[in-house]
């Protein structure tokens, strides 16, 4: 066992113990004052984080009335497969119509299908949310790609990084663009990363990283690209889908 997986196991154990001590937030304790007509995502979906750890951003959903206005006091419940934990699994929407929780993904690498529900007058409204848990190698790939690649491959700028995407004459694809990247073999991904665009008759705007990154780092990036592909990358053994 690596030190990291021991840490994860310990964290999981602590989480499990904490989960036992605390009564699961039960919706019966909450007194909703409103009934919604729709539930929509505000933020926190499509996150990528290490297995068994709390995701960096909270999951925020909003309940609206039938006019599309945010509704205060509506009940929201969060659901997920075994291994997923929510800091609060049932919550009433606040004055902005929003319900917020923190999500901890399970110990198994893969995509987690979560949902947030709110009871309506005649039906329960459900919002599907997908989060991705990365294993050790994939997470390493995420960290390396974030450092070396995202300034060109991620069209969005962040607080730490101004995107170079708009300046590029040939546009690279975001690493979760499965429609494009699933068609490339592992060998082709490795070749273009190590030797640059011209290795695959592509633009030299894609630089070579063979001297900068080790072979294991490149393999980690490929594993990361496979893990976050939307639609999912289909290949037995490299993609595990949480049922
Ligand atoms: C300076 C900008 C820049 C950086 C930094 C960069 N790329 Fe690219 N990349 C490109 C461009 C431009 C293309 C498109 C080339 C083409 O289609 O002709 C590309 C294409 C690719 C492709 C082929 C799929 C696609 O998006 O079209 C892969 C895979 C890729 N890059 C991986 C990486 C990895 C991994 C890193 C970091 C180690 C990286 N790139 C860093 C600009 C960049």
PDB file of C-alpha atoms and ligand atoms in Angstrom:
ATOM      1  CA  UNK A   1       0.000   0.000   0.000  1.00  0.00           C
ATOM      2  CA  UNK A   2       1.355   3.422  -0.858  1.00  0.00           C
ATOM      3  CA  UNK A   3       1.443   6.105   1.784  1.00  0.00           C
ATOM      4  CA  UNK A   4      -1.224   7.942  -0.126  1.00  0.00           C
ATOM      5  CA  UNK A   5      -3.686   5.060  -0.198  1.00  0.00           C
ATOM      6  CA  UNK A   6      -3.115   4.586   3.527  1.00  0.00           C
ATOM      7  CA  UNK A   7      -3.961   8.248   4.057  1.00  0.00           C
ATOM      8  CA  UNK A   8      -7.075   7.843   1.946  1.00  0.00           C
ATOM      9  CA  UNK A   9      -8.095   4.740   3.866  1.00  0.00           C
ATOM     10  CA  UNK A  10      -7.614   6.570   7.152  1.00  0.00           C
ATOM     11  CA  UNK A  11      -9.596   9.555   5.896  1.00  0.00           C
ATOM     12  CA  UNK A  12     -12.340   7.260   4.700  1.00  0.00           C
ATOM     13  CA  UNK A  13     -12.416   5.519   8.039  1.00  0.00           C
ATOM     14  CA  UNK A  14     -12.613   8.831   9.857  1.00  0.00           C
ATOM     15  CA  UNK A  15     -15.394   9.872   7.528  1.00  0.00           C
ATOM     16  CA  UNK A  16     -17.247   6.644   8.136  1.00  0.00           C
ATOM     17  CA  UNK A  17     -16.945   7.040  11.896  1.00  0.00           C
ATOM     18  CA  UNK A  18     -18.068  10.672  11.711  1.00  0.00           C
ATOM     19  CA  UNK A  19     -20.947   9.542   9.521  1.00  0.00           C
ATOM     20  CA  UNK A  20     -22.011   7.000  12.137  1.00  0.00           C
ATOM     21  CA  UNK A  21     -21.910   9.444  15.025  1.00  0.00           C
ATOM     22  CA  UNK A  22     -23.919  12.073  13.272  1.00  0.00           C
ATOM     23  CA  UNK A  23     -27.523  11.276  12.559  1.00  0.00           C
ATOM     24  CA  UNK A  24     -28.047  11.325   8.819  1.00  0.00           C
ATOM     25  CA  UNK A  25     -29.751  14.622   8.004  1.00  0.00           C
ATOM     26  CA  UNK A  26     -33.308  13.478   7.714  1.00  0.00           C
ATOM     27  CA  UNK A  27     -35.819  15.387   5.697  1.00  0.00           C
ATOM     28  CA  UNK A  28     -38.513  14.822   8.344  1.00  0.00           C
ATOM     29  CA  UNK A  29     -36.698  17.236  10.684  1.00  0.00           C
ATOM     30  CA  UNK A  30     -36.999  20.009   8.105  1.00  0.00           C
ATOM     31  CA  UNK A  31     -40.208  21.997   7.643  1.00  0.00           C
ATOM     32  CA  UNK A  32     -40.501  23.115   4.020  1.00  0.00           C
ATOM     33  CA  UNK A  33     -42.530  26.311   3.501  1.00  0.00           C
ATOM     34  CA  UNK A  34     -42.661  26.094  -0.289  1.00  0.00           C
ATOM     35  CA  UNK A  35     -43.129  23.551  -3.060  1.00  0.00           C
ATOM     36  CA  UNK A  36     -41.039  23.962  -6.216  1.00  0.00           C
ATOM     37  CA  UNK A  37     -41.797  23.455  -9.890  1.00  0.00           C
ATOM     38  CA  UNK A  38     -38.227  22.893 -11.105  1.00  0.00           C
ATOM     39  CA  UNK A  39     -34.719  22.177  -9.829  1.00  0.00           C
ATOM     40  CA  UNK A  40     -31.656  23.445 -11.707  1.00  0.00           C
ATOM     41  CA  UNK A  41     -27.904  23.378 -11.158  1.00  0.00           C
ATOM     42  CA  UNK A  42     -26.159  26.534 -10.020  1.00  0.00           C
ATOM     43  CA  UNK A  43     -22.600  25.235  -9.677  1.00  0.00           C
ATOM     44  CA  UNK A  44     -20.438  22.369  -8.512  1.00  0.00           C
ATOM     45  CA  UNK A  45     -21.354  19.726 -11.089  1.00  0.00           C
ATOM     46  CA  UNK A  46     -18.800  18.108 -13.437  1.00  0.00           C
ATOM     47  CA  UNK A  47     -16.024  18.391 -10.877  1.00  0.00           C
ATOM     48  CA  UNK A  48     -12.940  16.209 -10.921  1.00  0.00           C
ATOM     49  CA  UNK A  49     -11.283  15.252  -7.639  1.00  0.00           C
ATOM     50  CA  UNK A  50      -9.324  12.499  -5.912  1.00  0.00           C
ATOM     51  CA  UNK A  51     -11.175   9.403  -4.719  1.00  0.00           C
ATOM     52  CA  UNK A  52     -12.395   9.520  -1.142  1.00  0.00           C
ATOM     53  CA  UNK A  53     -11.872  13.272  -0.739  1.00  0.00           C
ATOM     54  CA  UNK A  54     -14.277  16.168  -0.501  1.00  0.00           C
ATOM     55  CA  UNK A  55     -14.611  17.991  -3.833  1.00  0.00           C
ATOM     56  CA  UNK A  56     -13.077  21.474  -3.914  1.00  0.00           C
ATOM     57  CA  UNK A  57     -16.319  23.297  -4.663  1.00  0.00           C
ATOM     58  CA  UNK A  58     -19.717  22.862  -3.032  1.00  0.00           C
ATOM     59  CA  UNK A  59     -22.631  21.522  -5.043  1.00  0.00           C
ATOM     60  CA  UNK A  60     -25.257  24.262  -5.329  1.00  0.00           C
ATOM     61  CA  UNK A  61     -28.710  23.753  -6.811  1.00  0.00           C
ATOM     62  CA  UNK A  62     -31.676  26.082  -7.112  1.00  0.00           C
ATOM     63  CA  UNK A  63     -35.391  25.458  -6.812  1.00  0.00           C
ATOM     64  CA  UNK A  64     -37.721  27.625  -8.891  1.00  0.00           C
ATOM     65  CA  UNK A  65     -41.463  28.180  -8.901  1.00  0.00           C
ATOM     66  CA  UNK A  66     -43.558  27.753 -12.038  1.00  0.00           C
ATOM     67  CA  UNK A  67     -42.671  31.300 -13.136  1.00  0.00           C
ATOM     68  CA  UNK A  68     -38.943  30.481 -12.991  1.00  0.00           C
ATOM     69  CA  UNK A  69     -38.416  32.568  -9.831  1.00  0.00           C
ATOM     70  CA  UNK A  70     -36.112  31.304  -7.082  1.00  0.00           C
ATOM     71  CA  UNK A  71     -38.067  29.752  -4.225  1.00  0.00           C
ATOM     72  CA  UNK A  72     -37.120  29.969  -0.529  1.00  0.00           C
ATOM     73  CA  UNK A  73     -37.904  27.189   1.936  1.00  0.00           C
ATOM     74  CA  UNK A  74     -38.215  24.276  -0.511  1.00  0.00           C
ATOM     75  CA  UNK A  75     -36.856  20.879   0.481  1.00  0.00           C
ATOM     76  CA  UNK A  76     -33.855  19.530  -1.464  1.00  0.00           C
ATOM     77  CA  UNK A  77     -32.420  16.045  -0.964  1.00  0.00           C
ATOM     78  CA  UNK A  78     -29.094  14.871  -2.372  1.00  0.00           C
ATOM     79  CA  UNK A  79     -28.601  11.259  -3.450  1.00  0.00           C
ATOM     80  CA  UNK A  80     -25.622   9.242  -4.656  1.00  0.00           C
ATOM     81  CA  UNK A  81     -24.324   5.686  -5.049  1.00  0.00           C
ATOM     82  CA  UNK A  82     -22.730   3.806  -2.148  1.00  0.00           C
ATOM     83  CA  UNK A  83     -19.529   5.445  -0.951  1.00  0.00           C
ATOM     84  CA  UNK A  84     -20.629   9.016  -1.699  1.00  0.00           C
ATOM     85  CA  UNK A  85     -21.211  11.304   1.261  1.00  0.00           C
ATOM     86  CA  UNK A  86     -22.922  14.678   1.449  1.00  0.00           C
ATOM     87  CA  UNK A  87     -22.185  17.069   4.279  1.00  0.00           C
ATOM     88  CA  UNK A  88     -25.926  17.739   4.433  1.00  0.00           C
ATOM     89  CA  UNK A  89     -28.145  15.302   2.562  1.00  0.00           C
ATOM     90  CA  UNK A  90     -31.363  17.277   3.100  1.00  0.00           C
ATOM     91  CA  UNK A  91     -31.608  21.054   3.202  1.00  0.00           C
ATOM     92  CA  UNK A  92     -34.146  23.863   2.725  1.00  0.00           C
ATOM     93  CA  UNK A  93     -33.441  26.436   0.021  1.00  0.00           C
ATOM     94  CA  UNK A  94     -32.133  29.772   1.313  1.00  0.00           C
ATOM     95  CA  UNK A  95     -33.325  33.295   0.474  1.00  0.00           C
ATOM     96  CA  UNK A  96     -31.732  32.931  -2.995  1.00  0.00           C
ATOM     97  CA  UNK A  97     -33.625  29.710  -3.617  1.00  0.00           C
ATOM     98  CA  UNK A  98     -30.396  27.740  -3.306  1.00  0.00           C
ATOM     99  CA  UNK A  99     -29.437  24.555  -1.505  1.00  0.00           C
ATOM    100  CA  UNK A 100     -25.732  23.877  -0.888  1.00  0.00           C
ATOM    101  CA  UNK A 101     -23.837  20.772   0.178  1.00  0.00           C
ATOM    102  CA  UNK A 102     -20.275  19.454   0.108  1.00  0.00           C
ATOM    103  CA  UNK A 103     -19.669  16.168  -1.721  1.00  0.00           C
ATOM    104  CA  UNK A 104     -17.143  13.466  -0.883  1.00  0.00           C
ATOM    105  CA  UNK A 105     -16.731  10.884  -3.643  1.00  0.00           C
ATOM    106  CA  UNK A 106     -16.211   7.174  -3.017  1.00  0.00           C
ATOM    107  CA  UNK A 107     -12.960   5.239  -2.901  1.00  0.00           C
ATOM    108  CA  UNK A 108     -13.367   3.817  -6.398  1.00  0.00           C
ATOM    109  CA  UNK A 109     -12.143   5.669  -9.481  1.00  0.00           C
ATOM    110  CA  UNK A 110     -14.828   6.617 -11.970  1.00  0.00           C
ATOM    111  CA  UNK A 111     -17.844   8.733 -12.680  1.00  0.00           C
ATOM    112  CA  UNK A 112     -20.435   9.174  -9.981  1.00  0.00           C
ATOM    113  CA  UNK A 113     -24.017   9.808 -10.938  1.00  0.00           C
ATOM    114  CA  UNK A 114     -25.568  11.957  -8.204  1.00  0.00           C
ATOM    115  CA  UNK A 115     -28.927  13.670  -8.071  1.00  0.00           C
ATOM    116  CA  UNK A 116     -30.736  16.427  -6.241  1.00  0.00           C
ATOM    117  CA  UNK A 117     -34.482  16.139  -5.836  1.00  0.00           C
ATOM    118  CA  UNK A 118     -37.263  18.439  -4.706  1.00  0.00           C
ATOM    119  CA  UNK A 119     -40.865  17.399  -4.169  1.00  0.00           C
ATOM    120  CA  UNK A 120     -43.374  19.247  -6.370  1.00  0.00           C
ATOM    121  CA  UNK A 121     -47.153  19.364  -6.044  1.00  0.00           C
ATOM    122  CA  UNK A 122     -47.740  16.173  -8.000  1.00  0.00           C
ATOM    123  CA  UNK A 123     -44.264  14.826  -8.759  1.00  0.00           C
ATOM    124  CA  UNK A 124     -40.688  14.822  -7.530  1.00  0.00           C
ATOM    125  CA  UNK A 125     -38.300  16.870  -9.670  1.00  0.00           C
ATOM    126  CA  UNK A 126     -34.833  15.375 -10.167  1.00  0.00           C
ATOM    127  CA  UNK A 127     -31.607  17.039 -11.276  1.00  0.00           C
ATOM    128  CA  UNK A 128     -28.834  14.644 -12.379  1.00  0.00           C
ATOM    129  CA  UNK A 129     -25.266  15.665 -11.505  1.00  0.00           C
ATOM    130  CA  UNK A 130     -22.053  13.886 -12.531  1.00  0.00           C
ATOM    131  CA  UNK A 131     -18.749  14.124 -10.631  1.00  0.00           C
ATOM    132  CA  UNK A 132     -15.533  12.246 -11.411  1.00  0.00           C
ATOM    133  CA  UNK A 133     -13.181  10.598  -8.910  1.00  0.00           C
ATOM    134  CA  UNK A 134      -9.601  10.225 -10.096  1.00  0.00           C
ATOM    135  CA  UNK A 135      -7.236   7.462  -9.045  1.00  0.00           C
ATOM    136  CA  UNK A 136      -3.622   8.171  -8.163  1.00  0.00           C
ATOM    137  CA  UNK A 137      -2.205   8.077 -11.703  1.00  0.00           C
ATOM    138  CA  UNK A 138      -5.101  10.046 -13.195  1.00  0.00           C
ATOM    139  CA  UNK A 139      -4.850  12.696 -10.519  1.00  0.00           C
ATOM    140  CA  UNK A 140      -1.130  13.015 -11.167  1.00  0.00           C
ATOM    141  CA  UNK A 141      -2.009  13.504 -14.843  1.00  0.00           C
ATOM    142  CA  UNK A 142      -4.521  16.185 -13.888  1.00  0.00           C
ATOM    143  CA  UNK A 143      -1.885  18.047 -11.871  1.00  0.00           C
ATOM    144  CA  UNK A 144       0.733  17.843 -14.653  1.00  0.00           C
ATOM    145  CA  UNK A 145      -1.782  18.854 -17.330  1.00  0.00           C
ATOM    146  CA  UNK A 146      -3.009  21.732 -15.199  1.00  0.00           C
ATOM    147  CA  UNK A 147       0.558  22.989 -14.934  1.00  0.00           C
ATOM    148  CA  UNK A 148       1.762  22.526 -18.531  1.00  0.00           C
ATOM    149  CA  UNK A 149      -1.236  22.240 -20.825  1.00  0.00           C
ATOM    150  CA  UNK A 150      -4.333  23.985 -19.565  1.00  0.00           C
ATOM    151  CA  UNK A 151      -3.278  27.484 -20.579  1.00  0.00           C
ATOM    152  CA  UNK A 152      -3.849  26.418 -24.188  1.00  0.00           C
ATOM    153  CA  UNK A 153      -6.311  23.544 -23.845  1.00  0.00           C
ATOM    154  CA  UNK A 154      -8.739  25.187 -21.420  1.00  0.00           C
ATOM    155  CA  UNK A 155     -10.551  28.118 -23.059  1.00  0.00           C
ATOM    156  CA  UNK A 156     -11.529  29.477 -19.618  1.00  0.00           C
ATOM    157  CA  UNK A 157      -9.197  31.739 -17.664  1.00  0.00           C
ATOM    158  CA  UNK A 158      -8.974  31.275 -13.907  1.00  0.00           C
ATOM    159  CA  UNK A 159      -7.664  33.391 -11.047  1.00  0.00           C
ATOM    160  CA  UNK A 160      -4.228  31.755 -11.410  1.00  0.00           C
ATOM    161  CA  UNK A 161      -4.057  31.434 -15.169  1.00  0.00           C
ATOM    162  CA  UNK A 162      -4.922  33.544 -18.194  1.00  0.00           C
ATOM    163  CA  UNK A 163      -5.998  31.298 -21.044  1.00  0.00           C
ATOM    164  CA  UNK A 164      -3.919  31.448 -24.215  1.00  0.00           C
ATOM    165  CA  UNK A 165      -6.692  29.680 -26.156  1.00  0.00           C
ATOM    166  CA  UNK A 166      -8.057  32.743 -27.943  1.00  0.00           C
ATOM    167  CA  UNK A 167      -4.585  33.601 -29.295  1.00  0.00           C
ATOM    168  CA  UNK A 168      -4.120  30.244 -31.013  1.00  0.00           C
ATOM    169  CA  UNK A 169      -4.817  30.066 -34.733  1.00  0.00           C
ATOM    170  CA  UNK A 170      -5.463  26.338 -34.513  1.00  0.00           C
ATOM    171  CA  UNK A 171      -7.737  25.480 -31.607  1.00  0.00           C
ATOM    172  CA  UNK A 172      -6.784  22.629 -29.265  1.00  0.00           C
ATOM    173  CA  UNK A 173      -9.531  20.623 -27.575  1.00  0.00           C
ATOM    174  CA  UNK A 174     -10.360  20.590 -23.882  1.00  0.00           C
ATOM    175  CA  UNK A 175      -9.144  17.310 -22.351  1.00  0.00           C
ATOM    176  CA  UNK A 176     -12.686  16.167 -21.540  1.00  0.00           C
ATOM    177  CA  UNK A 177     -13.740  16.447 -25.213  1.00  0.00           C
ATOM    178  CA  UNK A 178     -14.322  12.729 -25.665  1.00  0.00           C
ATOM    179  CA  UNK A 179     -15.869  13.211 -29.100  1.00  0.00           C
ATOM    180  CA  UNK A 180     -12.423  14.189 -30.395  1.00  0.00           C
ATOM    181  CA  UNK A 181      -9.979  12.532 -28.002  1.00  0.00           C
ATOM    182  CA  UNK A 182     -11.668   9.107 -27.734  1.00  0.00           C
ATOM    183  CA  UNK A 183     -10.864   8.608 -31.432  1.00  0.00           C
ATOM    184  CA  UNK A 184      -7.144   8.969 -30.760  1.00  0.00           C
ATOM    185  CA  UNK A 185      -5.246   5.862 -29.625  1.00  0.00           C
ATOM    186  CA  UNK A 186      -3.049   5.906 -26.511  1.00  0.00           C
ATOM    187  CA  UNK A 187      -0.054   5.703 -28.873  1.00  0.00           C
ATOM    188  CA  UNK A 188      -1.187   8.787 -30.807  1.00  0.00           C
ATOM    189  CA  UNK A 189      -1.853  10.772 -27.637  1.00  0.00           C
ATOM    190  CA  UNK A 190       1.587   9.813 -26.343  1.00  0.00           C
ATOM    191  CA  UNK A 191       3.223  10.726 -29.671  1.00  0.00           C
ATOM    192  CA  UNK A 192       1.644  14.170 -29.944  1.00  0.00           C
ATOM    193  CA  UNK A 193       2.442  14.966 -26.307  1.00  0.00           C
ATOM    194  CA  UNK A 194       6.060  13.807 -26.564  1.00  0.00           C
ATOM    195  CA  UNK A 195       6.878  15.035 -30.070  1.00  0.00           C
ATOM    196  CA  UNK A 196       4.401  17.870 -30.664  1.00  0.00           C
ATOM    197  CA  UNK A 197       1.714  18.475 -33.298  1.00  0.00           C
ATOM    198  CA  UNK A 198       3.900  17.697 -36.364  1.00  0.00           C
ATOM    199  CA  UNK A 199       4.274  14.063 -35.135  1.00  0.00           C
ATOM    200  CA  UNK A 200       0.656  13.570 -36.226  1.00  0.00           C
ATOM    201  CA  UNK A 201       0.750  16.081 -39.099  1.00  0.00           C
ATOM    202  CA  UNK A 202      -0.885  18.627 -36.836  1.00  0.00           C
ATOM    203  CA  UNK A 203       0.037  22.196 -36.048  1.00  0.00           C
ATOM    204  CA  UNK A 204       3.406  23.002 -34.455  1.00  0.00           C
ATOM    205  CA  UNK A 205       1.449  25.255 -32.079  1.00  0.00           C
ATOM    206  CA  UNK A 206       1.180  22.032 -30.058  1.00  0.00           C
ATOM    207  CA  UNK A 207       4.685  21.930 -28.494  1.00  0.00           C
ATOM    208  CA  UNK A 208       6.732  18.751 -27.820  1.00  0.00           C
ATOM    209  CA  UNK A 209       7.056  17.730 -24.151  1.00  0.00           C
ATOM    210  CA  UNK A 210       9.363  14.723 -24.530  1.00  0.00           C
ATOM    211  CA  UNK A 211      12.243  16.608 -22.895  1.00  0.00           C
ATOM    212  CA  UNK A 212      10.139  18.276 -20.214  1.00  0.00           C
ATOM    213  CA  UNK A 213       7.947  15.425 -19.002  1.00  0.00           C
ATOM    214  CA  UNK A 214       8.941  11.890 -18.037  1.00  0.00           C
ATOM    215  CA  UNK A 215       7.282   8.920 -19.741  1.00  0.00           C
ATOM    216  CA  UNK A 216       5.280   8.166 -16.556  1.00  0.00           C
ATOM    217  CA  UNK A 217       4.051  11.783 -16.478  1.00  0.00           C
ATOM    218  CA  UNK A 218       2.896  11.485 -20.093  1.00  0.00           C
ATOM    219  CA  UNK A 219       1.206   8.150 -19.333  1.00  0.00           C
ATOM    220  CA  UNK A 220      -0.500   9.826 -16.364  1.00  0.00           C
ATOM    221  CA  UNK A 221      -1.839  12.588 -18.614  1.00  0.00           C
ATOM    222  CA  UNK A 222      -3.216   9.978 -21.030  1.00  0.00           C
ATOM    223  CA  UNK A 223      -4.878   8.168 -18.095  1.00  0.00           C
ATOM    224  CA  UNK A 224      -6.360  11.487 -16.960  1.00  0.00           C
ATOM    225  CA  UNK A 225      -7.667  12.293 -20.465  1.00  0.00           C
ATOM    226  CA  UNK A 226      -9.360   8.861 -20.592  1.00  0.00           C
ATOM    227  CA  UNK A 227     -10.896   9.304 -17.145  1.00  0.00           C
ATOM    228  CA  UNK A 228     -12.571  12.653 -17.808  1.00  0.00           C
ATOM    229  CA  UNK A 229     -13.797  12.013 -21.380  1.00  0.00           C
ATOM    230  CA  UNK A 230     -17.366  13.082 -22.131  1.00  0.00           C
ATOM    231  CA  UNK A 231     -18.829  10.970 -23.646  1.00  0.00           C
ATOM    232  CA  UNK A 232     -16.941   8.275 -21.685  1.00  0.00           C
ATOM    233  CA  UNK A 233     -13.959   6.508 -23.198  1.00  0.00           C
ATOM    234  CA  UNK A 234     -14.925   2.862 -23.759  1.00  0.00           C
ATOM    235  CA  UNK A 235     -12.116   0.461 -23.162  1.00  0.00           C
ATOM    236  CA  UNK A 236     -12.258  -2.485 -20.796  1.00  0.00           C
ATOM    237  CA  UNK A 237      -9.946  -2.027 -17.885  1.00  0.00           C
ATOM    238  CA  UNK A 238      -9.337   1.698 -18.143  1.00  0.00           C
ATOM    239  CA  UNK A 239     -12.795   3.008 -17.400  1.00  0.00           C
ATOM    240  CA  UNK A 240     -14.864   2.000 -14.458  1.00  0.00           C
ATOM    241  CA  UNK A 241     -18.434   3.227 -14.394  1.00  0.00           C
ATOM    242  CA  UNK A 242     -20.080   3.532 -11.030  1.00  0.00           C
ATOM    243  CA  UNK A 243     -23.498   1.863 -11.186  1.00  0.00           C
TER     244      UNK A 243
HETATM  245  C1  LIG B   1       1.075  26.617 -26.517  1.00  0.00           C
HETATM  246  C2  LIG B   1      -0.237  25.995 -26.541  1.00  0.00           C
HETATM  247  C3  LIG B   1      -0.345  24.531 -26.178  1.00  0.00           C
HETATM  248  C4  LIG B   1       0.116  23.911 -25.040  1.00  0.00           C
HETATM  249  C5  LIG B   1       0.849  24.543 -23.869  1.00  0.00           C
HETATM  250  C6  LIG B   1      -0.262  22.531 -25.158  1.00  0.00           C
HETATM  251  N1  LIG B   1      -0.947  22.315 -26.316  1.00  0.00           N
HETATM  252 FE1  LIG B   1      -1.730  20.543 -26.945  1.00  0.00          FE
HETATM  253  N2  LIG B   1      -2.360  21.437 -28.650  1.00  0.00           N
HETATM  254  C7  LIG B   1      -2.198  22.765 -28.967  1.00  0.00           C
HETATM  255  C8  LIG B   1      -2.788  23.012 -30.266  1.00  0.00           C
HETATM  256  C9  LIG B   1      -2.845  24.341 -30.985  1.00  0.00           C
HETATM  257  C10 LIG B   1      -3.313  21.777 -30.714  1.00  0.00           C
HETATM  258  C11 LIG B   1      -4.057  21.488 -32.017  1.00  0.00           C
HETATM  259  C12 LIG B   1      -3.108  21.038 -33.072  1.00  0.00           C
HETATM  260  C13 LIG B   1      -3.834  20.723 -34.359  1.00  0.00           C
HETATM  261  O1  LIG B   1      -4.991  20.313 -34.321  1.00  0.00           O
HETATM  262  O2  LIG B   1      -3.216  20.931 -35.430  1.00  0.00           O
HETATM  263  C14 LIG B   1      -3.014  20.801 -29.681  1.00  0.00           C
HETATM  264  C15 LIG B   1      -3.378  19.463 -29.763  1.00  0.00           C
HETATM  265  C16 LIG B   1      -3.190  18.539 -28.767  1.00  0.00           C
HETATM  266  C17 LIG B   1      -3.684  17.190 -28.788  1.00  0.00           C
HETATM  267  C18 LIG B   1      -4.490  16.539 -29.913  1.00  0.00           C
HETATM  268  C19 LIG B   1      -5.959  16.699 -29.616  1.00  0.00           C
HETATM  269  C20 LIG B   1      -6.429  18.113 -29.814  1.00  0.00           C
HETATM  270  O3  LIG B   1      -6.647  18.803 -28.809  1.00  0.00           O
HETATM  271  O4  LIG B   1      -6.603  18.559 -30.950  1.00  0.00           O
HETATM  272  C21 LIG B   1      -3.336  16.622 -27.583  1.00  0.00           C
HETATM  273  C22 LIG B   1      -3.649  15.234 -27.116  1.00  0.00           C
HETATM  274  C23 LIG B   1      -2.609  17.618 -26.842  1.00  0.00           C
HETATM  275  N3  LIG B   1      -2.532  18.776 -27.574  1.00  0.00           N
HETATM  276  C24 LIG B   1      -2.091  17.418 -25.587  1.00  0.00           C
HETATM  277  C25 LIG B   1      -1.386  18.381 -24.871  1.00  0.00           C
HETATM  278  C26 LIG B   1      -0.793  18.141 -23.598  1.00  0.00           C
HETATM  279  C27 LIG B   1      -0.929  16.852 -22.808  1.00  0.00           C
HETATM  280  C28 LIG B   1      -0.178  19.289 -23.214  1.00  0.00           C
HETATM  281  C29 LIG B   1       0.644  19.537 -21.965  1.00  0.00           C
HETATM  282  C30 LIG B   1       1.671  18.575 -21.648  1.00  0.00           C
HETATM  283  C31 LIG B   1      -0.411  20.263 -24.264  1.00  0.00           C
HETATM  284  N4  LIG B   1      -1.147  19.681 -25.245  1.00  0.00           N
HETATM  285  C32 LIG B   1       0.030  21.581 -24.214  1.00  0.00           C
HETATM  286  C33 LIG B   1      -1.604  23.729 -28.193  1.00  0.00           C
HETATM  287  C34 LIG B   1      -1.006  23.509 -26.975  1.00  0.00           C
END
